[in-house]
Amino acid sequence: GAVVSQHPSRVICKSGTSVKIECRSLDFQATTMFWYRQFPKKSLMLMATSNEGSKATYEQGVEKDKFLINHASLTLSTLTVTSAHPEDSSFYICSVQDAYEQYFGPGTRLTVT
Amino acid sequence: AQSVTQLGSHVSVSEGALVLLRCNYSSSVPPYLFWYVQYPNQGLQLLLKYTSAATLVKGINGFEAEFKKSETSFHLTKPSAHMSDAAEYFCAVSLSGNTPLVFGKGTRLSVIA
């Protein structure tokens, strides 16, 4: 299966700043990547579908201007949390899709102070 | 619309005892069903998946699950629990192998020595 990495694994930022999270597919060219958010002791919530070379598709209730997604190449998708607030603190996980299943990255823990 | 219900947010078993984690699904079409395991501050690892082939699916680490259409269930079992099985387990459903996943709320498995 595909190997997926995320960077950084942990980030702490101040309220009002922006943070970029990278999701890389190391051994597979991914036309589609997914971004999920996981709250403490909660399930994963799909935020958006990232499509290479086109605009991301956001799930209902997810602010596209706050969570900017760029899928510029077949191996890299980025999620930028703009003007972060403490309520954006969460665990963000990306996944890469092939024809049969999804492969998940190790996640990024974002803490906004 | 699809949904997944995991009965029991926390299950505790003794080492060597049977593990049973329950999952019921709702889907308008024949579903693809998945079980994932998540260790603290890590991403998700696929345990097993059902894709309309054999109803009894064997996965990694001795886990297996049985798809029962009449009961709309996909319960996860393991004959003998190990301490290393302690983790969070998520059941998920999708329309196909490469569409976004809808996750259950997760079940935390504790294994007591």
CSV table of C-alpha atoms in Angstrom, one decimal:
chain,number,residue,atom,x,y,z
A,1,GLY,CA,0.0,0.0,0.0
A,2,ALA,CA,0.9,3.7,-0.2
A,3,VAL,CA,3.1,5.3,2.4
A,4,VAL,CA,1.9,8.7,3.6
A,5,SER,CA,3.8,11.2,5.6
A,6,GLN,CA,2.7,14.4,7.4
A,7,HIS,CA,4.7,17.3,8.5
A,8,PRO,CA,4.9,18.6,11.1
A,9,SER,CA,3.8,15.9,13.5
A,10,ARG,CA,3.2,18.5,16.2
A,11,VAL,CA,2.8,22.3,16.0
A,12,ILE,CA,2.0,24.9,18.6
A,13,CYS,CA,1.1,28.4,17.4
A,14,LYS,CA,-0.3,31.6,18.7
A,15,SER,CA,-3.9,32.6,18.1
A,16,GLY,CA,-4.2,34.7,14.9
A,17,THR,CA,-1.3,33.1,13.1
A,18,SER,CA,-1.5,30.7,10.2
A,19,VAL,CA,-0.2,27.1,10.1
A,20,LYS,CA,0.6,24.9,7.1
A,21,ILE,CA,0.4,21.1,7.3
A,22,GLU,CA,1.9,19.0,4.6
A,23,CYS,CA,0.7,15.6,3.4
A,24,ARG,CA,3.0,13.6,1.2
A,25,SER,CA,2.4,10.4,-0.7
A,26,LEU,CA,5.9,8.9,-0.7
A,27,ASP,CA,5.5,6.1,-3.2
A,28,PHE,CA,2.2,6.7,-5.0
A,29,GLN,CA,0.9,9.4,-7.3
A,30,ALA,CA,-2.3,10.4,-5.7
A,31,THR,CA,-4.9,12.4,-7.7
A,32,THR,CA,-7.1,12.4,-4.6
A,33,MET,CA,-6.3,13.0,-1.0
A,34,PHE,CA,-8.6,13.5,1.9
A,35,TRP,CA,-8.3,15.7,5.0
A,36,TYR,CA,-9.9,14.6,8.3
A,37,ARG,CA,-10.1,16.3,11.6
A,38,GLN,CA,-10.3,14.4,14.9
A,39,PHE,CA,-11.4,16.0,18.1
A,40,PRO,CA,-10.3,14.5,21.5
A,41,LYS,CA,-12.1,11.2,22.2
A,42,LYS,CA,-14.1,11.7,19.0
A,43,SER,CA,-14.3,10.1,15.6
A,44,LEU,CA,-12.7,11.4,12.4
A,45,MET,CA,-14.6,14.0,10.5
A,46,LEU,CA,-14.0,14.4,6.8
A,47,MET,CA,-13.1,18.1,6.1
A,48,ALA,CA,-12.4,18.1,2.4
A,49,THR,CA,-11.4,16.1,-0.6
A,50,SER,CA,-8.3,17.4,-2.3
A,51,ASN,CA,-8.0,17.0,-6.0
A,52,GLU,CA,-4.7,17.4,-7.8
A,53,GLY,CA,-4.8,20.4,-10.1
A,54,SER,CA,-8.3,21.6,-9.1
A,55,LYS,CA,-10.1,23.1,-6.2
A,56,ALA,CA,-10.8,21.1,-3.1
A,57,THR,CA,-14.3,20.0,-2.3
A,58,TYR,CA,-15.3,20.9,1.2
A,59,GLU,CA,-17.8,19.2,3.4
A,60,GLN,CA,-20.7,21.1,4.7
A,61,GLY,CA,-19.9,23.3,7.6
A,62,VAL,CA,-16.2,23.5,6.9
A,63,GLU,CA,-15.0,27.0,6.2
A,64,LYS,CA,-13.0,26.9,3.0
A,65,ASP,CA,-11.5,30.3,3.6
A,66,LYS,CA,-10.2,29.2,7.0
A,67,PHE,CA,-8.9,25.8,5.9
A,68,LEU,CA,-7.1,26.4,2.7
A,69,ILE,CA,-6.2,23.2,0.8
A,70,ASN,CA,-3.7,23.1,-2.1
A,71,HIS,CA,-3.0,19.9,-4.0
A,72,ALA,CA,-0.3,21.2,-6.4
A,73,SER,CA,1.3,17.9,-7.3
A,74,LEU,CA,0.5,14.2,-7.3
A,75,THR,CA,2.5,13.7,-4.2
A,76,LEU,CA,1.8,16.8,-2.0
A,77,SER,CA,-1.3,18.3,-0.5
A,78,THR,CA,-1.2,21.1,2.0
A,79,LEU,CA,-3.7,22.3,4.6
A,80,THR,CA,-3.3,25.8,5.8
A,81,VAL,CA,-5.2,26.8,8.9
A,82,THR,CA,-5.6,30.6,8.6
A,83,SER,CA,-6.0,33.0,11.6
A,84,ALA,CA,-5.9,30.0,13.9
A,85,HIS,CA,-8.0,30.1,17.1
A,86,PRO,CA,-7.9,27.8,20.1
A,87,GLU,CA,-11.0,26.0,18.9
A,88,ASP,CA,-9.0,24.9,15.8
A,89,SER,CA,-6.8,22.8,18.1
A,90,SER,CA,-7.2,19.3,16.9
A,91,PHE,CA,-5.5,16.3,15.3
A,92,TYR,CA,-5.5,16.5,11.6
A,93,ILE,CA,-5.0,13.4,9.4
A,94,CYS,CA,-4.7,13.1,5.7
A,95,SER,CA,-5.2,10.0,3.5
A,96,VAL,CA,-4.3,9.0,0.1
A,97,GLN,CA,-6.6,7.0,-2.1
A,98,ASP,CA,-5.8,4.4,-4.7
A,99,ALA,CA,-8.3,2.3,-6.6
A,100,TYR,CA,-9.1,0.1,-3.6
A,101,GLU,CA,-8.6,1.8,-0.3
A,102,GLN,CA,-7.3,4.8,1.7
A,103,TYR,CA,-3.9,5.0,3.4
A,104,PHE,CA,-3.6,7.3,6.3
A,105,GLY,CA,-0.8,9.6,7.4
A,106,PRO,CA,0.4,9.7,11.0
A,107,GLY,CA,-1.4,12.9,11.8
A,108,THR,CA,-0.5,16.4,12.9
A,109,ARG,CA,-1.4,17.6,16.4
A,110,LEU,CA,-2.2,21.3,16.3
A,111,THR,CA,-2.4,23.3,19.5
A,112,VAL,CA,-3.4,27.0,19.3
A,113,THR,CA,-2.6,29.0,22.3
B,1,ALA,CA,-26.7,8.4,3.4
B,2,GLN,CA,-24.4,6.1,5.2
B,3,SER,CA,-23.7,5.8,8.9
B,4,VAL,CA,-21.9,3.6,11.4
B,5,THR,CA,-22.8,2.9,15.0
B,6,GLN,CA,-20.3,1.4,17.3
B,7,LEU,CA,-21.8,0.0,20.4
B,8,GLY,CA,-19.7,0.7,23.5
B,9,SER,CA,-17.2,3.6,23.6
B,10,HIS,CA,-15.0,1.6,25.9
B,11,VAL,CA,-14.5,-2.2,26.1
B,12,SER,CA,-12.3,-3.8,28.7
B,13,VAL,CA,-11.1,-7.4,28.5
B,14,SER,CA,-8.6,-9.6,30.3
B,15,GLU,CA,-5.5,-10.7,28.5
B,16,GLY,CA,-6.2,-14.0,26.7
B,17,ALA,CA,-10.0,-13.3,26.6
B,18,LEU,CA,-12.2,-13.0,23.5
B,19,VAL,CA,-12.3,-9.5,22.0
B,20,LEU,CA,-15.7,-8.4,20.5
B,21,LEU,CA,-16.2,-4.9,19.1
B,22,ARG,CA,-19.6,-4.2,17.7
B,23,CYS,CA,-20.3,-2.3,14.5
B,24,ASN,CA,-23.7,-1.7,12.8
B,25,TYR,CA,-24.0,0.1,9.5
B,26,SER,CA,-26.6,1.8,7.5
B,27,SER,CA,-26.2,2.1,3.7
B,28,SER,CA,-28.5,2.5,0.7
B,29,VAL,CA,-26.2,0.4,-1.4
B,30,PRO,CA,-24.1,-2.7,-0.7
B,31,PRO,CA,-21.4,-1.2,1.5
B,32,TYR,CA,-17.7,-1.4,1.7
B,33,LEU,CA,-16.8,-1.9,5.4
B,34,PHE,CA,-13.5,-1.3,7.2
B,35,TRP,CA,-12.0,-1.7,10.6
B,36,TYR,CA,-9.1,0.6,11.5
B,37,VAL,CA,-6.9,0.7,14.7
B,38,GLN,CA,-5.4,3.9,16.1
B,39,TYR,CA,-2.6,4.0,18.7
B,40,PRO,CA,-2.2,7.3,20.7
B,41,ASN,CA,-1.1,10.2,18.6
B,42,GLN,CA,-0.8,8.1,15.5
B,43,GLY,CA,-2.7,7.7,12.3
B,44,LEU,CA,-5.0,4.9,11.3
B,45,GLN,CA,-3.9,1.4,10.3
B,46,LEU,CA,-6.2,-0.8,8.3
B,47,LEU,CA,-7.1,-4.0,10.1
B,48,LEU,CA,-9.3,-5.5,7.5
B,49,LYS,CA,-12.0,-4.7,4.9
B,50,TYR,CA,-15.1,-6.2,3.4
B,51,THR,CA,-15.6,-5.5,-0.3
B,52,SER,CA,-18.5,-7.9,-1.2
B,53,ALA,CA,-16.4,-11.0,-1.5
B,54,ALA,CA,-16.2,-13.5,1.4
B,55,THR,CA,-18.4,-12.5,4.3
B,56,LEU,CA,-15.8,-13.6,6.9
B,57,VAL,CA,-12.8,-11.4,6.5
B,58,LYS,CA,-9.5,-12.1,8.2
B,59,GLY,CA,-7.2,-9.2,9.0
B,60,ILE,CA,-3.9,-8.5,10.6
B,61,ASN,CA,-2.9,-9.3,14.1
B,62,GLY,CA,-5.4,-12.1,14.4
B,63,PHE,CA,-8.5,-10.0,14.0
B,64,GLU,CA,-11.4,-11.0,11.9
B,65,ALA,CA,-14.9,-9.7,11.1
B,66,GLU,CA,-18.0,-11.1,9.7
B,67,PHE,CA,-20.4,-9.3,7.4
B,68,LYS,CA,-24.0,-10.1,8.2
B,69,LYS,CA,-26.4,-8.4,5.8
B,70,SER,CA,-29.5,-9.5,7.7
B,71,GLU,CA,-28.2,-7.8,10.9
B,72,THR,CA,-26.4,-4.9,9.1
B,73,SER,CA,-23.4,-5.8,11.3
B,74,PHE,CA,-19.7,-6.1,10.9
B,75,HIS,CA,-18.4,-7.0,14.3
B,76,LEU,CA,-14.7,-7.3,15.0
B,77,THR,CA,-13.4,-10.3,16.9
B,78,LYS,CA,-10.1,-11.8,18.1
B,79,PRO,CA,-10.0,-15.1,20.0
B,80,SER,CA,-7.3,-14.0,22.5
B,81,ALA,CA,-6.5,-10.5,23.5
B,82,HIS,CA,-2.9,-9.3,23.9
B,83,MET,CA,-1.7,-6.3,25.8
B,84,SER,CA,-0.6,-4.8,22.6
B,85,ASP,CA,-4.2,-4.8,21.3
B,86,ALA,CA,-5.0,-1.9,23.6
B,87,ALA,CA,-6.0,1.0,21.2
B,88,GLU,CA,-8.8,2.9,19.7
B,89,TYR,CA,-10.8,0.9,17.0
B,90,PHE,CA,-12.9,2.5,14.3
B,91,CYS,CA,-15.4,1.0,12.0
B,92,ALA,CA,-16.0,2.8,8.7
B,93,VAL,CA,-18.3,2.5,5.7
B,94,SER,CA,-18.0,3.8,2.2
B,95,LEU,CA,-19.9,3.4,-1.1
B,96,SER,CA,-16.8,1.9,-2.8
B,97,GLY,CA,-13.2,1.2,-2.0
B,98,ASN,CA,-12.1,4.7,-3.0
B,99,THR,CA,-14.7,7.1,-1.8
B,100,PRO,CA,-14.7,9.0,1.5
B,101,LEU,CA,-15.1,7.0,4.6
B,102,VAL,CA,-17.8,7.6,7.2
B,103,PHE,CA,-16.4,6.6,10.6
B,104,GLY,CA,-18.1,5.4,13.7
B,105,LYS,CA,-17.3,7.1,17.0
B,106,GLY,CA,-14.7,4.6,17.9
B,107,THR,CA,-14.3,2.0,20.7
B,108,ARG,CA,-11.4,2.1,23.1
B,109,LEU,CA,-10.1,-1.3,23.9
B,110,SER,CA,-8.4,-1.8,27.2
B,111,VAL,CA,-6.6,-5.1,28.0
B,112,ILE,CA,-6.1,-6.0,31.6
B,113,ALA,CA,-3.2,-8.2,32.7
